[in-house]
Structures are given as C-alpha cells and as structure tokens.
PDB file of C-alpha atoms in Angstrom:
ATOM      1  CA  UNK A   1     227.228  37.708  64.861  1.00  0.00           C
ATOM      2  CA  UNK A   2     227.225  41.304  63.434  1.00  0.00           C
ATOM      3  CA  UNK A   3     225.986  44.196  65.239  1.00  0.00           C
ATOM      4  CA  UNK A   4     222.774  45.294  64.622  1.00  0.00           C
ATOM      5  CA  UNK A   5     223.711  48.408  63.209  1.00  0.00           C
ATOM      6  CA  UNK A   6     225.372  47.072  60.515  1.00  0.00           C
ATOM      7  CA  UNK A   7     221.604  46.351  59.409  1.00  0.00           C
ATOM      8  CA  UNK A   8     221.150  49.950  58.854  1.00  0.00           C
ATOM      9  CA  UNK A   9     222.662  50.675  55.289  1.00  0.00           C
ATOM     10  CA  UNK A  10     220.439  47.647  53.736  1.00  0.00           C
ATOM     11  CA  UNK A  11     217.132  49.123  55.844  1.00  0.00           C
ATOM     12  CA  UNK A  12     217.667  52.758  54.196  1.00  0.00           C
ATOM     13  CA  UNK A  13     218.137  51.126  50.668  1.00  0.00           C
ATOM     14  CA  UNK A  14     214.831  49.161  51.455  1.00  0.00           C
ATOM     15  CA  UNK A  15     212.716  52.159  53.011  1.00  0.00           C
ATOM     16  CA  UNK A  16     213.951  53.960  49.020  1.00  0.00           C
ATOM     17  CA  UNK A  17     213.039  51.495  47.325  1.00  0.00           C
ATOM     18  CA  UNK A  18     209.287  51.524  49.183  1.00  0.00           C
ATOM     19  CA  UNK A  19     209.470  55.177  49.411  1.00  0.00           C
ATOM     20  CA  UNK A  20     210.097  54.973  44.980  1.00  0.00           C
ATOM     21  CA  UNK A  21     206.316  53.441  44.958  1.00  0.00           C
ATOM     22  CA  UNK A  22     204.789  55.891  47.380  1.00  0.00           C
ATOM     23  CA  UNK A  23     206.381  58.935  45.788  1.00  0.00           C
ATOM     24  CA  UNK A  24     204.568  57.788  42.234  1.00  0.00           C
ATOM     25  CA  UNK A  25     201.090  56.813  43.860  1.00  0.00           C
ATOM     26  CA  UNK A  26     201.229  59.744  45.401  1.00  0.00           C
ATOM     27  CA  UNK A  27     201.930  62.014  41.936  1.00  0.00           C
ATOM     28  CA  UNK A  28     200.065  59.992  40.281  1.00  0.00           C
ATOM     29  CA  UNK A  29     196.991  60.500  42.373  1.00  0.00           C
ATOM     30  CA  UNK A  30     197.939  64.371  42.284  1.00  0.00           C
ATOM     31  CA  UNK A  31     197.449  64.445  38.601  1.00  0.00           C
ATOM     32  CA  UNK A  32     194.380  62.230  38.802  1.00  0.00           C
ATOM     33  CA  UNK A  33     195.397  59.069  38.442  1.00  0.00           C
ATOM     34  CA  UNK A  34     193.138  57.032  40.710  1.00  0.00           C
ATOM     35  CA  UNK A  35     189.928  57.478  38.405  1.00  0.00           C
ATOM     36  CA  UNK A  36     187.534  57.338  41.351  1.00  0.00           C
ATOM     37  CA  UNK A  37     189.692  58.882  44.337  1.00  0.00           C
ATOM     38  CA  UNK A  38     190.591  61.670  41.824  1.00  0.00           C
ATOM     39  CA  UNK A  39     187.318  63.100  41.821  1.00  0.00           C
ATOM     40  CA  UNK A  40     187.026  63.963  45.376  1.00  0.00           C
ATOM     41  CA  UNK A  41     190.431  65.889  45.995  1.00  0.00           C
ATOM     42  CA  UNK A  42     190.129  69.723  45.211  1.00  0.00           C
ATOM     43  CA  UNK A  43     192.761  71.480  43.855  1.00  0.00           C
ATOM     44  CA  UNK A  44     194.855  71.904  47.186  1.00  0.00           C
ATOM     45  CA  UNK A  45     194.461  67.978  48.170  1.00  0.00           C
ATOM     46  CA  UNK A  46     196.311  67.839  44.636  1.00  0.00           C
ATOM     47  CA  UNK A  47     199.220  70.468  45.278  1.00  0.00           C
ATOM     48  CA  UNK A  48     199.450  68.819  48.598  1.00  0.00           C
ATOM     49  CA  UNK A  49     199.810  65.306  47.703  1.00  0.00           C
ATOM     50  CA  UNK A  50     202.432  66.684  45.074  1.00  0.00           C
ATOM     51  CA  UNK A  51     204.476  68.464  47.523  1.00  0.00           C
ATOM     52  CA  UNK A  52     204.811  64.952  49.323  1.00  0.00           C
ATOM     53  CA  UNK A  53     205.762  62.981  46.711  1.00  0.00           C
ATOM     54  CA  UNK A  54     208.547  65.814  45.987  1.00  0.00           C
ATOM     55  CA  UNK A  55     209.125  66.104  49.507  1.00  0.00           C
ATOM     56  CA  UNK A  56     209.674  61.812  49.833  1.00  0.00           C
ATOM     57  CA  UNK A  57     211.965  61.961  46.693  1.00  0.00           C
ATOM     58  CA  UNK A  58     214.333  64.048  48.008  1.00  0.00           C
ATOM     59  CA  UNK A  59     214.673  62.469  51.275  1.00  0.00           C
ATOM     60  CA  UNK A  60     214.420  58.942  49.598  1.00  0.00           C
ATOM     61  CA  UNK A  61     217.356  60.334  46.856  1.00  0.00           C
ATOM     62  CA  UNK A  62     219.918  61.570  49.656  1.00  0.00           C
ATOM     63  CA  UNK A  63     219.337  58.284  51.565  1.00  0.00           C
ATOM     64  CA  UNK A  64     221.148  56.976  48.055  1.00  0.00           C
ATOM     65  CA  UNK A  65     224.697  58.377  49.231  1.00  0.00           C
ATOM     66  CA  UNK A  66     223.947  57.772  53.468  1.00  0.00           C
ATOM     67  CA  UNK A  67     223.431  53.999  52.985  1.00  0.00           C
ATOM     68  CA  UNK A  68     226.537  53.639  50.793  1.00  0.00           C
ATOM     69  CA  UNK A  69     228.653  55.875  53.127  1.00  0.00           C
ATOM     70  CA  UNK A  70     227.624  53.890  56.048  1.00  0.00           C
ATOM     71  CA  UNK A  71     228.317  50.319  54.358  1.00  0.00           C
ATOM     72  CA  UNK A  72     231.896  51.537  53.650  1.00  0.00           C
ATOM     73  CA  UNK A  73     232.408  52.985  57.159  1.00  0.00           C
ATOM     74  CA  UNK A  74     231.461  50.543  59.104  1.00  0.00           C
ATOM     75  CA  UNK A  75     232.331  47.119  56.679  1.00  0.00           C
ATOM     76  CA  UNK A  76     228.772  46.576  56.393  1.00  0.00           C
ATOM     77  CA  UNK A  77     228.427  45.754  52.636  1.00  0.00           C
ATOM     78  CA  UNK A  78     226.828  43.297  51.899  1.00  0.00           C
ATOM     79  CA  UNK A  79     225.410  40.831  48.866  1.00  0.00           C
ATOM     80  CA  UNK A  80     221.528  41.972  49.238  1.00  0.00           C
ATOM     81  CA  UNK A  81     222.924  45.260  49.649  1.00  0.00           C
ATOM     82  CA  UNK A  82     224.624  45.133  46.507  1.00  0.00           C
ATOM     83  CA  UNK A  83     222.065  43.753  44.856  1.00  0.00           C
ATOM     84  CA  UNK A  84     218.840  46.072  46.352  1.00  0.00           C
ATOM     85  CA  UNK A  85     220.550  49.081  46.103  1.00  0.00           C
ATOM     86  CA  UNK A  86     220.776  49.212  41.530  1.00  0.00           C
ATOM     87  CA  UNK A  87     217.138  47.943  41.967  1.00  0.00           C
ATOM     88  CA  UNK A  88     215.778  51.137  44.778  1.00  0.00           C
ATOM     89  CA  UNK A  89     217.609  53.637  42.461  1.00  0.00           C
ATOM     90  CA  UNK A  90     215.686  52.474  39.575  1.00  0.00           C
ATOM     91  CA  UNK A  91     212.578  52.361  41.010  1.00  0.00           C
ATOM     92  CA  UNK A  92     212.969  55.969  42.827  1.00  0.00           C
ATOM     93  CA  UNK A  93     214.216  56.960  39.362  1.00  0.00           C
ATOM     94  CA  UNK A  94     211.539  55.407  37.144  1.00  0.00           C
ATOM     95  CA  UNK A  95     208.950  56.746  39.268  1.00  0.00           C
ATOM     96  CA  UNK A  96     210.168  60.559  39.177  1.00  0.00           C
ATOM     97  CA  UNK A  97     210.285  59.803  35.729  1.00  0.00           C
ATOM     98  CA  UNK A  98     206.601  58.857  35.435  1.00  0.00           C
ATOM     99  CA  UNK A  99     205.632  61.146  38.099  1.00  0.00           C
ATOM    100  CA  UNK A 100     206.475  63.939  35.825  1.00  0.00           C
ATOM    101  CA  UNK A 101     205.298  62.705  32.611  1.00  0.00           C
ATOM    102  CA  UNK A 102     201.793  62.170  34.170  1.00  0.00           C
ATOM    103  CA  UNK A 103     201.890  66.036  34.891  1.00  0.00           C
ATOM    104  CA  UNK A 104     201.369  67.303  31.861  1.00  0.00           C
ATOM    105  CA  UNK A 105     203.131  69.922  29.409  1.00  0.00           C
ATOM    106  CA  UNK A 106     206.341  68.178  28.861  1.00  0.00           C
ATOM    107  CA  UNK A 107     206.738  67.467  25.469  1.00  0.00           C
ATOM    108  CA  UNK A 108     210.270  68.990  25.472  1.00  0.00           C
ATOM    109  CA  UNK A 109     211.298  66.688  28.112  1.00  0.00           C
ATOM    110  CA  UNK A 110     209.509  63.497  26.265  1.00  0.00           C
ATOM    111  CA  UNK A 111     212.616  62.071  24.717  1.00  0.00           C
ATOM    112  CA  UNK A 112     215.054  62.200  27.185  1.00  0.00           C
ATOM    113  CA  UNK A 113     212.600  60.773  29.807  1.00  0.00           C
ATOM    114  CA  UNK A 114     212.300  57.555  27.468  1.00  0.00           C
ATOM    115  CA  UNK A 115     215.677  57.561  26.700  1.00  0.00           C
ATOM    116  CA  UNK A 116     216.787  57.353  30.530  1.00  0.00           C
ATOM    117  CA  UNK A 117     213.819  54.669  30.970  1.00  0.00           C
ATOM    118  CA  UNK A 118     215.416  52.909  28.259  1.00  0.00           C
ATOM    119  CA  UNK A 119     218.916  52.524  29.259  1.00  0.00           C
ATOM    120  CA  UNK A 120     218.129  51.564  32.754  1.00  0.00           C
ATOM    121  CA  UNK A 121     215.823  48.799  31.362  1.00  0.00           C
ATOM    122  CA  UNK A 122     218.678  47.639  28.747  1.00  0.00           C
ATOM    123  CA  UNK A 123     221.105  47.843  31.618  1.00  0.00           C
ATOM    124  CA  UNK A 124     219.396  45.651  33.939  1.00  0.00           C
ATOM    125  CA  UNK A 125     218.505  43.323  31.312  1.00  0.00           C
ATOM    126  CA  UNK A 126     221.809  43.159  30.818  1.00  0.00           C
ATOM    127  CA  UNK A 127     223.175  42.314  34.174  1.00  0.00           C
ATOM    128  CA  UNK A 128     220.303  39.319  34.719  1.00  0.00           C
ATOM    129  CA  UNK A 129     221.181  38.141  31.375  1.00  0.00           C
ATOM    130  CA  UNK A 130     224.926  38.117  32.293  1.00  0.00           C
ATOM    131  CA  UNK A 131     224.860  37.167  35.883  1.00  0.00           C
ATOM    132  CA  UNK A 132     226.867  34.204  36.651  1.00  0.00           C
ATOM    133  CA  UNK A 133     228.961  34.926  33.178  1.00  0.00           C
ATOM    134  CA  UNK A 134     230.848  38.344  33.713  1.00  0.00           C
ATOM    135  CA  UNK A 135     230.567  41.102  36.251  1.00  0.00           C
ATOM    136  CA  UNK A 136     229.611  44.444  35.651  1.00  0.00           C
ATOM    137  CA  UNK A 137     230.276  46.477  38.867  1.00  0.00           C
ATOM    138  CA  UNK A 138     228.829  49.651  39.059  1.00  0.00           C
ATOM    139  CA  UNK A 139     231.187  52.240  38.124  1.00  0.00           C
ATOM    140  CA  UNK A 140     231.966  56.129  39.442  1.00  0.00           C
ATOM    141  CA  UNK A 141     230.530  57.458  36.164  1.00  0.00           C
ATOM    142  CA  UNK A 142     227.294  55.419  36.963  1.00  0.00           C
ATOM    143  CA  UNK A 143     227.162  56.732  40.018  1.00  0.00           C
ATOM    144  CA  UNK A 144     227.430  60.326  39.514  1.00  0.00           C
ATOM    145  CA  UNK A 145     224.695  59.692  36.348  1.00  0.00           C
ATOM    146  CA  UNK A 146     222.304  58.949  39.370  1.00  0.00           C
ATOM    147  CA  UNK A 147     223.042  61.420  41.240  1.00  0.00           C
ATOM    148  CA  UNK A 148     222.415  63.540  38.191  1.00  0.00           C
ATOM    149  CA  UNK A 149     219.711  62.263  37.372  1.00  0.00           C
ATOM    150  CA  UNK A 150     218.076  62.412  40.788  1.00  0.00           C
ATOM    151  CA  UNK A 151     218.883  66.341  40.653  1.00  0.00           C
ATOM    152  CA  UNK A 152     217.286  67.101  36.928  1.00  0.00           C
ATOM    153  CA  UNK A 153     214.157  64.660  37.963  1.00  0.00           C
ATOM    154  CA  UNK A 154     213.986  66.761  41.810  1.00  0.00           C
ATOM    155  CA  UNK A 155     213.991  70.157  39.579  1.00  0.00           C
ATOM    156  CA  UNK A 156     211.406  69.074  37.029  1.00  0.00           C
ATOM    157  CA  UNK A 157     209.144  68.055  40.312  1.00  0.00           C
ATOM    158  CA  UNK A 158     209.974  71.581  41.994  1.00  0.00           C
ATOM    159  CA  UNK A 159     208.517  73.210  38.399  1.00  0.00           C
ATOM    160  CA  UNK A 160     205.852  71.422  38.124  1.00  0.00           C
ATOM    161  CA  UNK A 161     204.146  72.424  41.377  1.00  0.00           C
ATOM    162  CA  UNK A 162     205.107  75.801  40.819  1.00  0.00           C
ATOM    163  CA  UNK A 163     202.443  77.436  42.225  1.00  0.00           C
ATOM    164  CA  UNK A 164     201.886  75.178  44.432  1.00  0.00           C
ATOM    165  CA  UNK A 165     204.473  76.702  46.316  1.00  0.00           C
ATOM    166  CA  UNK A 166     203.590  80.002  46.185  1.00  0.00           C
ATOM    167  CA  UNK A 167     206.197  81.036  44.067  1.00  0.00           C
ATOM    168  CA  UNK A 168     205.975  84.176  41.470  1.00  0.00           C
ATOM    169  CA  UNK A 169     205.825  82.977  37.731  1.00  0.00           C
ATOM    170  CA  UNK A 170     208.535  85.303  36.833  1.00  0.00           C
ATOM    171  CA  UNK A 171     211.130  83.255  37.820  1.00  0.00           C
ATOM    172  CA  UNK A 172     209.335  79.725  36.348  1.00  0.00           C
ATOM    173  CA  UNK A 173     210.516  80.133  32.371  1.00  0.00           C
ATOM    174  CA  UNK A 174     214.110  80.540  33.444  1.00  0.00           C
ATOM    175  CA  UNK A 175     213.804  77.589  35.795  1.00  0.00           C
ATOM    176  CA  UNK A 176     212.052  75.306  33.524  1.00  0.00           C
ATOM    177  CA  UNK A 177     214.569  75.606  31.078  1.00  0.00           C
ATOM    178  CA  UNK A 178     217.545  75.491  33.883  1.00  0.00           C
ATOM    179  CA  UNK A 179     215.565  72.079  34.572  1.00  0.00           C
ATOM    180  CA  UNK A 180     215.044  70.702  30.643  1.00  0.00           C
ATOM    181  CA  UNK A 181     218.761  71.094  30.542  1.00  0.00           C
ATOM    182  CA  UNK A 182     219.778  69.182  33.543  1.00  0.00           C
ATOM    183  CA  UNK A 183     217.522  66.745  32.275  1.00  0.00           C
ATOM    184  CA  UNK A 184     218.905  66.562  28.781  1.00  0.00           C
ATOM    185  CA  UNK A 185     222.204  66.466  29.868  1.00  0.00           C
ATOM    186  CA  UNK A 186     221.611  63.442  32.090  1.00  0.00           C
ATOM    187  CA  UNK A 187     220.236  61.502  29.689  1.00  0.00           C
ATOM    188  CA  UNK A 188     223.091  62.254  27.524  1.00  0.00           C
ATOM    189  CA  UNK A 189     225.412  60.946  30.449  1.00  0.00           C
ATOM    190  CA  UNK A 190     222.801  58.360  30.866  1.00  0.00           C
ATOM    191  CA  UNK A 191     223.233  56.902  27.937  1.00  0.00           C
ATOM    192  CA  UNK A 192     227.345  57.331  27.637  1.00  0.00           C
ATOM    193  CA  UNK A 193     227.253  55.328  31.095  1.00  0.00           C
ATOM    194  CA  UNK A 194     224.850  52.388  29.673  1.00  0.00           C
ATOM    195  CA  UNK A 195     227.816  52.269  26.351  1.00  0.00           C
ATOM    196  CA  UNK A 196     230.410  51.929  29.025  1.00  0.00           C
ATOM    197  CA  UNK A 197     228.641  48.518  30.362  1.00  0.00           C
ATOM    198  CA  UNK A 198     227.770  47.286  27.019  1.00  0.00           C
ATOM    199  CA  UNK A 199     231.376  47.608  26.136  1.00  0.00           C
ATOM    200  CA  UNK A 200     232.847  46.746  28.972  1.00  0.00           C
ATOM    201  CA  UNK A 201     230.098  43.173  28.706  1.00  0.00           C
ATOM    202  CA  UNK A 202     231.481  43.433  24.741  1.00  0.00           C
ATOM    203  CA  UNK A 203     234.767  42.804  26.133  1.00  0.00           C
ATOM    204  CA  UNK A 204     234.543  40.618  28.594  1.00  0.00           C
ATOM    205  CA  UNK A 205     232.787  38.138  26.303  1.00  0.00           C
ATOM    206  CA  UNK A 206     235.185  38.039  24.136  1.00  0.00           C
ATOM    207  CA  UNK A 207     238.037  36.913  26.603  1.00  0.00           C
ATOM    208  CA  UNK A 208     235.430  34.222  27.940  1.00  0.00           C
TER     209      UNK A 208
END
C-alpha cells in the first residue's frame, strides 16, 4: 500500500482545478456577473472580490510546478494524475482568460485570448479523439507555454485592478502594454505548441 503522502501531488492538482472555478465566480461576480448579487456589492466588495480571484490564481498557478515536482520526487505519478493535471491547467487557464475578458477594455487583447481558448479546445479534442490510437505526451515546450501563459494572464489580472491596489496610474500604460505583450507572445507560443501535437498526431497516423 502506498504512503499517504504520495496522495499529495494528485490533491494539489484537484484543489487547482476547484480553485480554476472559484477564481472565475469570483471575477465574474467582481465585474457584475451575478445579475442579482451584483447589485448589492459597492465598489470595494468589487475590488475585493477581484483581488481574491488574483490572489487564488497565483497560488492555484504555482501549485502547477509543486504537484509535478513532488510526483517525480517521491515516484508518485500516477494515471489520474496524468490525466487531471492537462484538465486543472485548462480550467485555471480558461478561467483567467474569461476573468479578464469580462473586465472590460480589452479589445487589444481580444484575439489572442480566443486564439489561446482555441488551441487548448483543439488540443484536447484532439487527445479524446486519439486516445487509445496514439499518444501525445505533453512536451517541455507545452509546458513552459503554461507557464507562460499563467504569467501574461497573472499580469493582465494585476492591471486590471489597478487601482484597486492603490497603485499610481503613472506606471499603468507602461504595464499594460508590458502585459499585452506577454500575452501576445504566449499565444504565439500557444499556438506553435498546439502545431507540434497536430504534427506529431500527423505523424503518428501515418505509421499506424
């Protein structure tokens, strides 16, 4: 029987994956999206409730590398593991993604939002599709794109609650447009990542 311990990698990728949801409820409700609980919160409820969405991604997106470390350490990886841990990243991901759509002013940021929502979608399609036929493990470059993307979405949260942190708006132009390009630039490697499993699926197919 395996220590208990060993249980811990699979229980951080779980509590990110929960932690995805309750980040976006939580921005969502910031910017008003519970039509009838929206009414009631004044303009600090709102900053607050952003600051712990922002405050649960970035504990829920380090947890990403801890769990991994630990599964490796201590020979603790495991199928579910394997399996949750694609599926917490995406939803942590997706619902940054949303979180800062539903904020507001972000038309420069529009397209390479929907292009990272695509990818992961076509990815994942892919995978269930193929499953059973050819394997797609997850590769370095794929992981660093998360990380990377994790790090664009954390800035675009920080700027959108500007003020809520107190913060002089001298300094918010030059890190908005710091965070547009992080975010451009991981939807570029985003979508360089998702060719790289199409091709390497292209490939395998063929030699079936």
């Amino acid at each position: 029987m395996a220590p208990a311990y060993k249980a811990i990698p699979n229980i951080l990728t779980g509590l990110r994956l929960g932690a995805g949801i309750l980040m976006f409820l939580l921005l969502a409700g910031a910017t008003s999206g519970f039509p009838f609980v929206s009414a009631w919160l004044s303009p600090d409820d709102q900053f607050a409730m952003y600051r712990t969405g922002f405050w649960i991604f970035v504990i829920a997106a380090s947890t990403d590398w801890i769990d991994g470390y630990l599964a490796r350490r201590w020979n603790a990886e495991t199928r579910w593991g394997a399996i949750l841990d694609p599926i917490a990243d995406k939803i942590l991901v997706t619902g940054a993604v949303l979180g800062v759509l539903t904020s507001g002013s972000v038309q420069q940021i529009i397209i390479p939002c929907g292009l990272i929502l695509f990818r992961e979608f076509a990815v994942s399609a892919l995978r269930e599709t193929m499953a059973g036929r050819i394997k797609l493990p997850v590769t370095l470059a794929a992981k660093w794109k998360t990380t990377l993307q994790m790090v664009a979405l954390g800035c675009q949260l920080f700027a959108r609650n500007w003020d809520g942190w107190g913060l002089p708006f001298d300094y918010l132009p030059a890190f908005q447009l710091f965070s547009d390009a992080l975010i451009w630039l991981a939807a570029i490697v985003t979508l360089w990542t998702g060719w790289q499993y199409f091709s390497a699926a292209q490939k395998q197919m063929r030699d079936l």
